[in-house]
Structures are given as structure tokens and as C-alpha cells.
Coordinates of C-alpha atoms and ligand atoms in Angstrom, one line a residue:
X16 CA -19.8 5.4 24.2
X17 CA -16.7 7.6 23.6
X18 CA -16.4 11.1 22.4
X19 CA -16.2 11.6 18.4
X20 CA -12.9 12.3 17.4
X21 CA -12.4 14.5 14.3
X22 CA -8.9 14.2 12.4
X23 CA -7.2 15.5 9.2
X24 CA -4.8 13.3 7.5
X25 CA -2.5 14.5 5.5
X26 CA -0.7 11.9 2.6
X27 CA 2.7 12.6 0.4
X28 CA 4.7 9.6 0.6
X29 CA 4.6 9.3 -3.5
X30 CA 3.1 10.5 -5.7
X31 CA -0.6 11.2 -4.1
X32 CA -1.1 14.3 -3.0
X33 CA -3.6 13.9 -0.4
X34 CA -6.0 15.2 2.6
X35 CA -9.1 14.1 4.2
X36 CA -11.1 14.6 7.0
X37 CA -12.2 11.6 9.1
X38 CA -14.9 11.1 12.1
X39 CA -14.2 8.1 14.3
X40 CA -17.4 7.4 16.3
X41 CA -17.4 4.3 18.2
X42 CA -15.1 2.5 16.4
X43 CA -16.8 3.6 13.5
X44 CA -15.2 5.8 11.0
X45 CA -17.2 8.0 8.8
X46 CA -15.6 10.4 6.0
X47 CA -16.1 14.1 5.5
X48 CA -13.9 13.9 2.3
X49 CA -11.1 12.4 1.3
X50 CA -9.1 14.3 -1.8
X51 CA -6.8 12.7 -4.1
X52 CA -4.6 14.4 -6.7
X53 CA -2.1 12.0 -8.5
X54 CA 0.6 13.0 -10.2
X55 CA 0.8 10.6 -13.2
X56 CA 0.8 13.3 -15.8
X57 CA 4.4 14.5 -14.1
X58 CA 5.9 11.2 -13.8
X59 CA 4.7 9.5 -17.2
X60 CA 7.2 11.1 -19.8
X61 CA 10.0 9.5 -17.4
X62 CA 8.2 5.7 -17.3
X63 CA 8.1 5.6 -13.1
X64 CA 8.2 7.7 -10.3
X65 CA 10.8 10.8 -10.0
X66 CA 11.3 11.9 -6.1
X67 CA 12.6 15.6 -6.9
X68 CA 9.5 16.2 -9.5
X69 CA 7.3 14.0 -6.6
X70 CA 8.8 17.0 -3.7
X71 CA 8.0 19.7 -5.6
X72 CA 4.7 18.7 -7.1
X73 CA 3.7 18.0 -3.6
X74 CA 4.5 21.5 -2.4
X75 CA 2.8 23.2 -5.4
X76 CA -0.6 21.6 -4.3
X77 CA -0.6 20.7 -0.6
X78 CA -1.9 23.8 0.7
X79 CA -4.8 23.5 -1.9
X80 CA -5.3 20.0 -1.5
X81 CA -6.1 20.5 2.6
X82 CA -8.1 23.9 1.9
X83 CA -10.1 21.9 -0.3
X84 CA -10.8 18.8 1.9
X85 CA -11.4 21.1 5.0
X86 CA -14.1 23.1 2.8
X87 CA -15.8 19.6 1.6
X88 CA -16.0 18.5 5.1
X89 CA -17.4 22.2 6.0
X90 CA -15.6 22.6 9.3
X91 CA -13.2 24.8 10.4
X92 CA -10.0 24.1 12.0
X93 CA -10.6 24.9 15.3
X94 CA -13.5 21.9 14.9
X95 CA -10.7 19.5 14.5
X96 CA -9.3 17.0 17.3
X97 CA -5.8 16.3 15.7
X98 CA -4.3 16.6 12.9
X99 CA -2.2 13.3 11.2
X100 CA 0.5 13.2 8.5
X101 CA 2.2 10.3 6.8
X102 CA 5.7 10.6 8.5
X103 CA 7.4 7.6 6.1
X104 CA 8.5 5.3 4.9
X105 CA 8.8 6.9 1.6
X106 CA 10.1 8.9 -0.8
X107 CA 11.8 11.5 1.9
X108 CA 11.4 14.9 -0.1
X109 CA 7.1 14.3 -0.1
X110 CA 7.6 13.1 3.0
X111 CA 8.9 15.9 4.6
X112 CA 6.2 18.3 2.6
X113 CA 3.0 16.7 4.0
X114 CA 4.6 16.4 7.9
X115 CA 5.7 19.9 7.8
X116 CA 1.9 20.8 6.4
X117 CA 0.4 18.7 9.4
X118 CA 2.6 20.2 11.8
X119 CA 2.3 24.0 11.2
X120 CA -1.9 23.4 11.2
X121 CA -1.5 21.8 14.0
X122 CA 0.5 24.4 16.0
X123 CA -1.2 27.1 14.6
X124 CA -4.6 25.4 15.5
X125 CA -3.6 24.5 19.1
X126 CA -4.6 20.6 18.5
X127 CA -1.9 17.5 18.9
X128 CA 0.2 16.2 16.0
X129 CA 0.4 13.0 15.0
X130 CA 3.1 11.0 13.0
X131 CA 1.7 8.4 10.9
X132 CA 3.7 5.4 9.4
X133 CA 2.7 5.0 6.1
X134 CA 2.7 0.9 6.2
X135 CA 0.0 1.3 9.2
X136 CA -1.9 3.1 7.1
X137 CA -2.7 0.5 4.6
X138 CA -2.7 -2.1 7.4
X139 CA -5.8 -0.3 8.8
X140 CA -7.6 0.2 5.2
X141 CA -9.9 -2.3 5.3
X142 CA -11.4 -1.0 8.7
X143 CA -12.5 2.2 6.6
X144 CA -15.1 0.4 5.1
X145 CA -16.5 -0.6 9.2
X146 CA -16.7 -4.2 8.5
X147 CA -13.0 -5.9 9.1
X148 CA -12.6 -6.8 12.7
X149 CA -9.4 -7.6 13.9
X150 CA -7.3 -9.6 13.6
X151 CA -6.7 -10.7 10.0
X152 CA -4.1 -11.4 7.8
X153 CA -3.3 -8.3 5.0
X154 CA -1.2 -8.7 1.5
X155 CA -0.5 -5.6 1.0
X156 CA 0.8 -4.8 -2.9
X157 CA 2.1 -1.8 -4.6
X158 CA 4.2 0.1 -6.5
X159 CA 6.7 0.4 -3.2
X160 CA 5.5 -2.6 -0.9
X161 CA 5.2 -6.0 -1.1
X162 CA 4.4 -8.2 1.9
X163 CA 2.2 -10.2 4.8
X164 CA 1.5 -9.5 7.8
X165 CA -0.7 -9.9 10.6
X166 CA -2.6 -7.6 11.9
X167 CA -3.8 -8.3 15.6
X168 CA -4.8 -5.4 16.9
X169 CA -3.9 -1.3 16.6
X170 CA -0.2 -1.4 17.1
X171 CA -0.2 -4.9 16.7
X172 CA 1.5 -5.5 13.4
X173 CA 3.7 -8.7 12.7
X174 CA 5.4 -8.8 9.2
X175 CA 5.4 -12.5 8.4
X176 CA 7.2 -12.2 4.8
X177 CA 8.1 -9.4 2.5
X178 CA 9.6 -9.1 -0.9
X179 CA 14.0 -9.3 -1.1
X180 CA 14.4 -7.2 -4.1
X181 CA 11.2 -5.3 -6.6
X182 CA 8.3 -5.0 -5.0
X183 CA 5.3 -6.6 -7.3
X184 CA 4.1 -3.1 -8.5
X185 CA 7.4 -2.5 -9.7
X186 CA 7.8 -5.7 -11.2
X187 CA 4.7 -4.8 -13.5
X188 CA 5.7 -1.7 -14.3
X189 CA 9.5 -2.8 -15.3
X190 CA 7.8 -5.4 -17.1
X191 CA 5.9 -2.5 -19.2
X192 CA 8.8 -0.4 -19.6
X193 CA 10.8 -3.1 -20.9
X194 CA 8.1 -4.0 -23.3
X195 CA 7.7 -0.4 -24.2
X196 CA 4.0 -0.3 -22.9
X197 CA 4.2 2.9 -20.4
X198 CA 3.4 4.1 -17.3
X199 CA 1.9 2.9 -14.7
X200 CA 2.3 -0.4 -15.9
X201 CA 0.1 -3.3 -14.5
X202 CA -3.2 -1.9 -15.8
X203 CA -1.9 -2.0 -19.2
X204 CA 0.1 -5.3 -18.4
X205 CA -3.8 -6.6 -17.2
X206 CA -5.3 -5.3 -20.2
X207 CA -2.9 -7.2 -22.8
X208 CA -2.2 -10.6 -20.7
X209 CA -6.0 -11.0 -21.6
X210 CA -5.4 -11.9 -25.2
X211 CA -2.7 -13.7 -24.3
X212 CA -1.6 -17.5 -23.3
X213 CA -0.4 -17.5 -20.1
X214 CA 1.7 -21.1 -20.6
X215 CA 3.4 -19.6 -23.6
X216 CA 6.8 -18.8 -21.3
X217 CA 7.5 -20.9 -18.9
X218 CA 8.8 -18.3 -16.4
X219 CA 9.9 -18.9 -12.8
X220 CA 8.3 -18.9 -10.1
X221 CA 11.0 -16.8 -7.2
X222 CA 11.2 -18.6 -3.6
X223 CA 8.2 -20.4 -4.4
X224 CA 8.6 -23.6 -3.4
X225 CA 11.0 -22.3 -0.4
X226 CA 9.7 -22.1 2.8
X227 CA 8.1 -19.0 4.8
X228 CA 6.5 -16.0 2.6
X229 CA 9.3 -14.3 1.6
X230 CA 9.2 -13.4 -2.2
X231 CA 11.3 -12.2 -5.3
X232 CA 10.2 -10.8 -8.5
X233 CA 13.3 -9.2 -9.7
X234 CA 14.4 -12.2 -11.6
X235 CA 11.0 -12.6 -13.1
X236 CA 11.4 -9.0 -14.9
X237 CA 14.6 -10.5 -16.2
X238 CA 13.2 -13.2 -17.5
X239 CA 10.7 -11.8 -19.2
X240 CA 13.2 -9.7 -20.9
X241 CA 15.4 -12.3 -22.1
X242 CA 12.7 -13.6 -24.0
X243 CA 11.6 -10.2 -25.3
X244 CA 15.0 -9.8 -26.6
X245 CA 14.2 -13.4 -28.4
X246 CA 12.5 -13.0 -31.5
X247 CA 10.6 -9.5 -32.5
X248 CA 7.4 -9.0 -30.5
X249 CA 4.3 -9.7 -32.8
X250 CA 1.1 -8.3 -31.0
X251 CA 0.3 -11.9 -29.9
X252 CA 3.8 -12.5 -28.5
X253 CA 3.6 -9.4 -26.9
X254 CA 0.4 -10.4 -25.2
X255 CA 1.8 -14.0 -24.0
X256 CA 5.0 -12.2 -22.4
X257 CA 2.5 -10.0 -20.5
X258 CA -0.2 -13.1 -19.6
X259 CA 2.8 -15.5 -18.8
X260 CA 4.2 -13.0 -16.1
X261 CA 0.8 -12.3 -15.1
X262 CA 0.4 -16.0 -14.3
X263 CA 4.0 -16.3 -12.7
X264 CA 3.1 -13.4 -10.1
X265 CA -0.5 -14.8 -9.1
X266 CA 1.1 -19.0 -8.9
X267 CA 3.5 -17.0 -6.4
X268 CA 1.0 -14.8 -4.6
X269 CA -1.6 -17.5 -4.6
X270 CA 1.3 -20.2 -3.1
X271 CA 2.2 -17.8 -0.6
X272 CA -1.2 -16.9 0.2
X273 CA -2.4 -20.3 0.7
X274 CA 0.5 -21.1 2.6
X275 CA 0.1 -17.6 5.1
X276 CA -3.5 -18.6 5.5
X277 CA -2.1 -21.7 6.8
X278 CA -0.6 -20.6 9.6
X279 CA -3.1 -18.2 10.7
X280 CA -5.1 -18.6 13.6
X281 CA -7.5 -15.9 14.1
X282 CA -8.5 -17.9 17.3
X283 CA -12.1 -18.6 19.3
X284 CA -12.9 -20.6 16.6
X285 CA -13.2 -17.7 13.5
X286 CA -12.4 -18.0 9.9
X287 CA -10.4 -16.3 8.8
X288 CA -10.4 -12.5 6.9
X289 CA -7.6 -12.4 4.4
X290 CA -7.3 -8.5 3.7
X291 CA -5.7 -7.7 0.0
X292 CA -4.4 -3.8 -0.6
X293 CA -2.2 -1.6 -2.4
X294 CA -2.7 -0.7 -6.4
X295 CA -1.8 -4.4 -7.2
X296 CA -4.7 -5.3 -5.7
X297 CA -7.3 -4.0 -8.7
X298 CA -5.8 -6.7 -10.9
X299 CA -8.8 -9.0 -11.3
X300 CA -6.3 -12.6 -12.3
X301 CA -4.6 -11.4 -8.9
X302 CA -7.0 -11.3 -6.8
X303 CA -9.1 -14.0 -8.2
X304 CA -5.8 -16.6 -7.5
X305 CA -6.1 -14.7 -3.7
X306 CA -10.4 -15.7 -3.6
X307 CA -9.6 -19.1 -4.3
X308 CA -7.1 -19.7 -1.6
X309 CA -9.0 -18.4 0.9
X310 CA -12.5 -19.8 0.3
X311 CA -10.1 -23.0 0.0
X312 CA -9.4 -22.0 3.8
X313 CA -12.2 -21.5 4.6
X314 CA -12.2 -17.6 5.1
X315 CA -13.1 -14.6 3.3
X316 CA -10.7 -11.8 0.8
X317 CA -11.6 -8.5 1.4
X318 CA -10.5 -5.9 -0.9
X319 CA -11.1 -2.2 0.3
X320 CA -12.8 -0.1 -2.6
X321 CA -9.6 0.9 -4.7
X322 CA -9.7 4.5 -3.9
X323 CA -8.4 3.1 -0.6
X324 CA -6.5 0.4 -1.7
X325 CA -3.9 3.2 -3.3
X326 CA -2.0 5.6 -1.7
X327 CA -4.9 7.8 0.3
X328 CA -5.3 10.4 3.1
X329 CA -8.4 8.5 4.7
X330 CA -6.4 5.9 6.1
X331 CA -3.6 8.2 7.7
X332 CA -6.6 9.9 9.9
X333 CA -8.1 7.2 10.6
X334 CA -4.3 5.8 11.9
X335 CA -4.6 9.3 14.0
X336 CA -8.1 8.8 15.3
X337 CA -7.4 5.3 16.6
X338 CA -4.4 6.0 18.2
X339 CA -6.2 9.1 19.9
X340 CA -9.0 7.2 21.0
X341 CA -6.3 4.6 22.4
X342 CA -5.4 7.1 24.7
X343 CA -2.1 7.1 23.2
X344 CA -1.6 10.7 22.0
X345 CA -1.2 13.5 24.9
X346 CA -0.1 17.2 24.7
X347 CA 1.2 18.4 21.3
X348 CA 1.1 14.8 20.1
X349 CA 4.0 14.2 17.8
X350 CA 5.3 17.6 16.7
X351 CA 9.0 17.0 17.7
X352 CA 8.9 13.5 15.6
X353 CA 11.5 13.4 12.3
X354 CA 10.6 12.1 8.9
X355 CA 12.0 8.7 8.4
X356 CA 12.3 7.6 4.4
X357 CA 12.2 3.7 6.1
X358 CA 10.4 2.6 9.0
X359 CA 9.2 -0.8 9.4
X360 CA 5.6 -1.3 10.5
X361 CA 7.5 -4.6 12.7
X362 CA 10.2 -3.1 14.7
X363 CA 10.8 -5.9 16.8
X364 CA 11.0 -8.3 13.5
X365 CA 13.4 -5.2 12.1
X366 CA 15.3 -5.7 14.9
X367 CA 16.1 -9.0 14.9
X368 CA 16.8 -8.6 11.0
X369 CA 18.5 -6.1 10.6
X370 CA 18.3 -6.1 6.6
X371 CA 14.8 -5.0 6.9
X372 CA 15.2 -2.3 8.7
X373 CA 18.1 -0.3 7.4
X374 CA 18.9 -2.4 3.6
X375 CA 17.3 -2.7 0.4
X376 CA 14.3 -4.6 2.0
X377 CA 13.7 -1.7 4.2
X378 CA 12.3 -0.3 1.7
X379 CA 9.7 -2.5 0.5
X380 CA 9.3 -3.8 3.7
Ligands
LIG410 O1 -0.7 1.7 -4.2 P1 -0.2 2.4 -5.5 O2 -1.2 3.3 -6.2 O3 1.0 3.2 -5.2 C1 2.1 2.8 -4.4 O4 3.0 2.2 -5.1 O5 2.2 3.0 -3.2 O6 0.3 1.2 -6.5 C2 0.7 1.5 -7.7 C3 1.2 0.2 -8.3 C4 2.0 0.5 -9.6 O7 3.1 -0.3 -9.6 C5 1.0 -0.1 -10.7 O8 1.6 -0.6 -11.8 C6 0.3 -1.2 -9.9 O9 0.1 -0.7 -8.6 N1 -1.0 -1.5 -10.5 C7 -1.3 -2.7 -11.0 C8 -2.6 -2.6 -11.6 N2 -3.1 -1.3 -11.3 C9 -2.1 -0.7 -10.7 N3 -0.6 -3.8 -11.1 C10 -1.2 -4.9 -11.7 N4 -2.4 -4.9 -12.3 C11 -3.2 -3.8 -12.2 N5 -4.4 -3.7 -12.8
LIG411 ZN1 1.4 3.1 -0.1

């Protein structure tokens, strides 16, 4: 039996707003709330994501956002263990907003502060939900990350493969703007590769057949705007552009899937829990290619509910609360920690490439 632990996570990283309050009771986590405002509205008229409008949106509402998930939860500060903030990677100016919230509450509480990386955030999703036991292999897929890795244990992250150029989120939501269909774009990309054929374009499938899980999905949004640029788009050609890059993204998620699952040993004998998260992860031709490969293994895909899947602040305490009741947190915590706009979850893989640390993979990795 250990003590309860009760933390408030603070999320800014994008374009979520976030805060939620989180009670981690014997390795079980239970939520006192969990409150989400996304931005959408201020970033739609520009077709994508704008850092200074994402800062200062942030800022307007952050105050508000964690007075409003400390009332839902009905404690008061003083009732808290710790208090946990998304310290990067991301965009730097939202960044910055949510750490500096965490850390004045924390200092003017008295209770340790703990810097939260993003990326481990989303690794530990799934364990929200109390049913994904490490370790398992995670796809995590967004609008700012794309890649695999394993996750062994808390603190025990290996990136086995990421994305060299667009994440897959971004890929979708080029893929829109280039075909004039708004933003965010894989929902509407979903909704129109329905009525399409998806063998219509034969469009290429990035680093598939290479070895290892590294992927590309830059050249794919080129593609499919060369033959946009081909003939004018009819509803129905419009609808096989968007169901023939659907199908090139899940053949390459599915191929890399199936070939991640390969190599993964979850050892004494278990099968093995594929975990699928990010926004990318609500599209249903996605995820279905990702079910097949691993009942094809012989495991399972878990997909946290999508509130979780996106950007959240549930996550980042929980993040907190397991590395408090790791023993890993004394004193003040965190509070002299900087904001970093990249930080791989794999420093020692980071290390020994570089590229992924400090380049234009750092990013999405
Ligand atoms: O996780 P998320 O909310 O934010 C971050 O990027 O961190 O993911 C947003 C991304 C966007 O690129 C959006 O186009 C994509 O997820 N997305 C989808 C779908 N719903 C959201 N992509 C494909 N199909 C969908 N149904
Ligand atoms: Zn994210």
C-alpha cells in the first residue's frame, strides 16, 4: 500500500490549453477533472497552427483553465502533493506559459514542481485508462509526432523509429490545405477518402520497403499534389486523392507496425500490447490496418479514449504522480528546470544520433 498522491498537471505545448487534477492510488490513477480548451477557432482562418496566436491564447485562459479544474476536483491547493507542467518539446512560447503557471502554484503552495516531457506524456496515456501493463510497444501519431517506441517501464523509453521530415498529422493536414479542404485536416481527409477509391493513385509508399521503422510522409504530400495539379478536381477525384493517400499512410503504418511488433518481446511468455496515440489515432482505416497486424501477432491495439489520445493535461499529472511515487522527486522538485522547445523522450538514442536531438527530426521525434 502506498500513500495517495494528488497532482495538477498543467498542458500548453500547442494548441490545448489544459489542467487536470489526478489521484494516483496504488498504481491506480483516478481523475478529479481533466479540462480541455482547444484553440481551433484561432488557428483555423490561417489552415494550421500559429505559435505567437498559440502563446498568447494560452496566457489569456490558463489561469481560468486551472481555477476551473481545481473547483471540478473540489480541493484546494494546499490538498495537492505536486504540481506537474509540460516543460517541451513544443512550441516554446505555450511552453513557457503553462511551466511558469505550474511553477508560481507550486511555490506559492509550498508543494514540489515537476517538469514534464511532453512525449512521456503520451507514452504513459494508455495507463490512464488502469489496464496497460508495462511494457508495450506505443505508435504515437499527431499533428507534431510521429514514431515507435518501447516503453519498458517509467523512464524506460526506447525510440525504435521516428518520422525524417512531416509528421503523419501534418501530412493530413497539408494534404487538406492543398486540396482546399481546411483545418484540422485528417477528419475531413477521413470523411471524403470514404467515397473514394483508394487504388485510383498509385502513390508511394516512403521507406517502406527499407529496413527499421523509420518513416517519411513529406513526399507523399507532394505527390498527391502533383496529381491535384493534373486535371480539375471533380468531387469524385477529389475523394480518390483523399482515399489513395489515406491507403498510402495505413500500407506504411501497417508495414511498419507489423514489422515493430516483430521485434518485440515483451518477455515471460506475454503477447504483446501494441499501444496506438496521438489525434491520428481516431482515424478508423488507420487503426483498423494497426488491429490487423497485431491480432496477426498475436497481441492486442489499445487505443486510449480520444480525449486522451490528443494533447491532454491527465497524462502530464499522471507523468508527475509516477515519478513521485518513484521516489524520484525531493525538495522543490523541478522548479529551477528550463523549457526546452525539443527534448527527446530517448536521450541516449539522441545521443548517439545526433540529428534527433538538435535537427529537423528533433522535432517530431
Ligand atoms: O494529438 P493532436 O490533437 O495534436 C498534436 O498534434 O499534438 O493531433 C492533431 C492531428 C492533426 O494533424 C489532425 O489532422 C490529425 O491529428 N487528425 C487526424 C484525424 N483526426 C485528427 N488525422 C487523420 N484522421 C483523423 N480522423
Ligand atoms: Zn502531443
Amino acid at each position: 500500500m502506498t500513500r495517495p498522491l494528488t497532482l495538477l498537471g498543467i498542458e500548453s505545448s500547442c494548441d490545448e490549453t489544459a489542467a487536470a487534477v489526478l489521484r494516483l492510488e496504488n498504481g491506480r490513477a483516478t481523475l478529479l477533472s481533466d479540462v480541455i480548451h482547444t484553440q481551433l477557432e484561432e488557428h483555423a482562418p490561417y489552415q494550421g497552427v500559429v505559435p505567437e496566436i498559440a502563446a498568447r491564447a494560452h496566457a489569456e485562459i490558463a489561469d481560468r483553465t486551472v481555477a476551473a479544474a481545481m473547483r471540478e476536483a473540489g480541493i484546494g491547493y494546499d490538498a495537492l502533493d505536486g504540481v506537474a507542467a509540460t516543460s517541451g518539446p513544443g512550441l516554446i512560447g505555450g511552453v513557457l506559459v503553462g511551466m511558469m503557471t505550474g511553477k508560481a502554484i507550486a511555490q506559492a503552495a509550498g508543494k514540489p514542481f515537476i517538469a514534464v516531457n511532453h512525449l512521456e506524456g503520451h507514452a504513459l496515456s494508455p495507463r490512464l485508462g488502469g489496464d496497460c501493463a508495462f511494457p508495450y510497444l506505443l505508435l504515437l501519431v499527431s499533428g507534431g509526432h510521429c514514431q515507435f517506441l518501447e516503453v519498458r517501464g517509467l523512464g524506460q523509453y526506447t525510440r525504435l523509429g521516428s518520422t525524417i521530415d512531416d509528421a503523419v498529422g501534418e501530412a493530413f493536414d497539408k494534404t487538406a490545405k492543398l486540396l482546399g479542404l481546411g483545418f484540422p485536416g485528417g477528419p475531413a481527409v477521413e470523411r471524403l477518402a470514404k467515397s473514394g477509391d483508394g487504388q485510383a493513385f498509385a502513390f508511394p509508399r516512403p521507406l517502406m520497403n527499407r529496413p527499421g521503422l523509420d518513416m517519411s510522409f513529406a513526399g507523399l504530400k507532394t505527390a498527391v499534389a502533383r496529381a491535384a495539379a493534373e486535371a480539375p478536381l471533380t468531387d469524385q477525384r477529389l475523394a480518390d486523392l483523399c482515399a489513395s493517400f489515406q491507403a498510402a499512410v495505413c500500407d506504411v503504418l501497417g508495414g511498419k507496425a507489423r514489422r515493430a511488433l516483430e521485434g518485440f518481446d515483451p518477455g515471460k511468455g506475454e503477447s504483446v500490447r501494441f499501444v496506438v496515440a496521438g489525434g491520428v489515432a481516431s482515424n478508423q482505416a488507420i487503426r483498423t490496418a494497426l488491429e490487423t497486424e497485431a491480432v496477426s501477432c498475436g497481441g492486442q491495439l489499445i487505443a486510449p479514449p480520444l480525449r486522451h489520445c490528443t494533447d491532454n493535461a491527465a497524462m502530464i499529472a499522471l507523468v508527475g504522480a509516477e515519478r513521485m511515487a518513484a521516489g524520484l522527486i525531493d525538495g522543490a522538485g523541478d522548479l529551477g528546470a528550463g523549457a526546452r522547445p525539443r527534448w527527446p523522450l530517448d536521450e541516449a538514442s539522441a545521443t548517439r544520433d545526433p540529428a534527433y536531438a538538435t535537427g529537423l527530426k528533433g522535432a517530431k521525434a
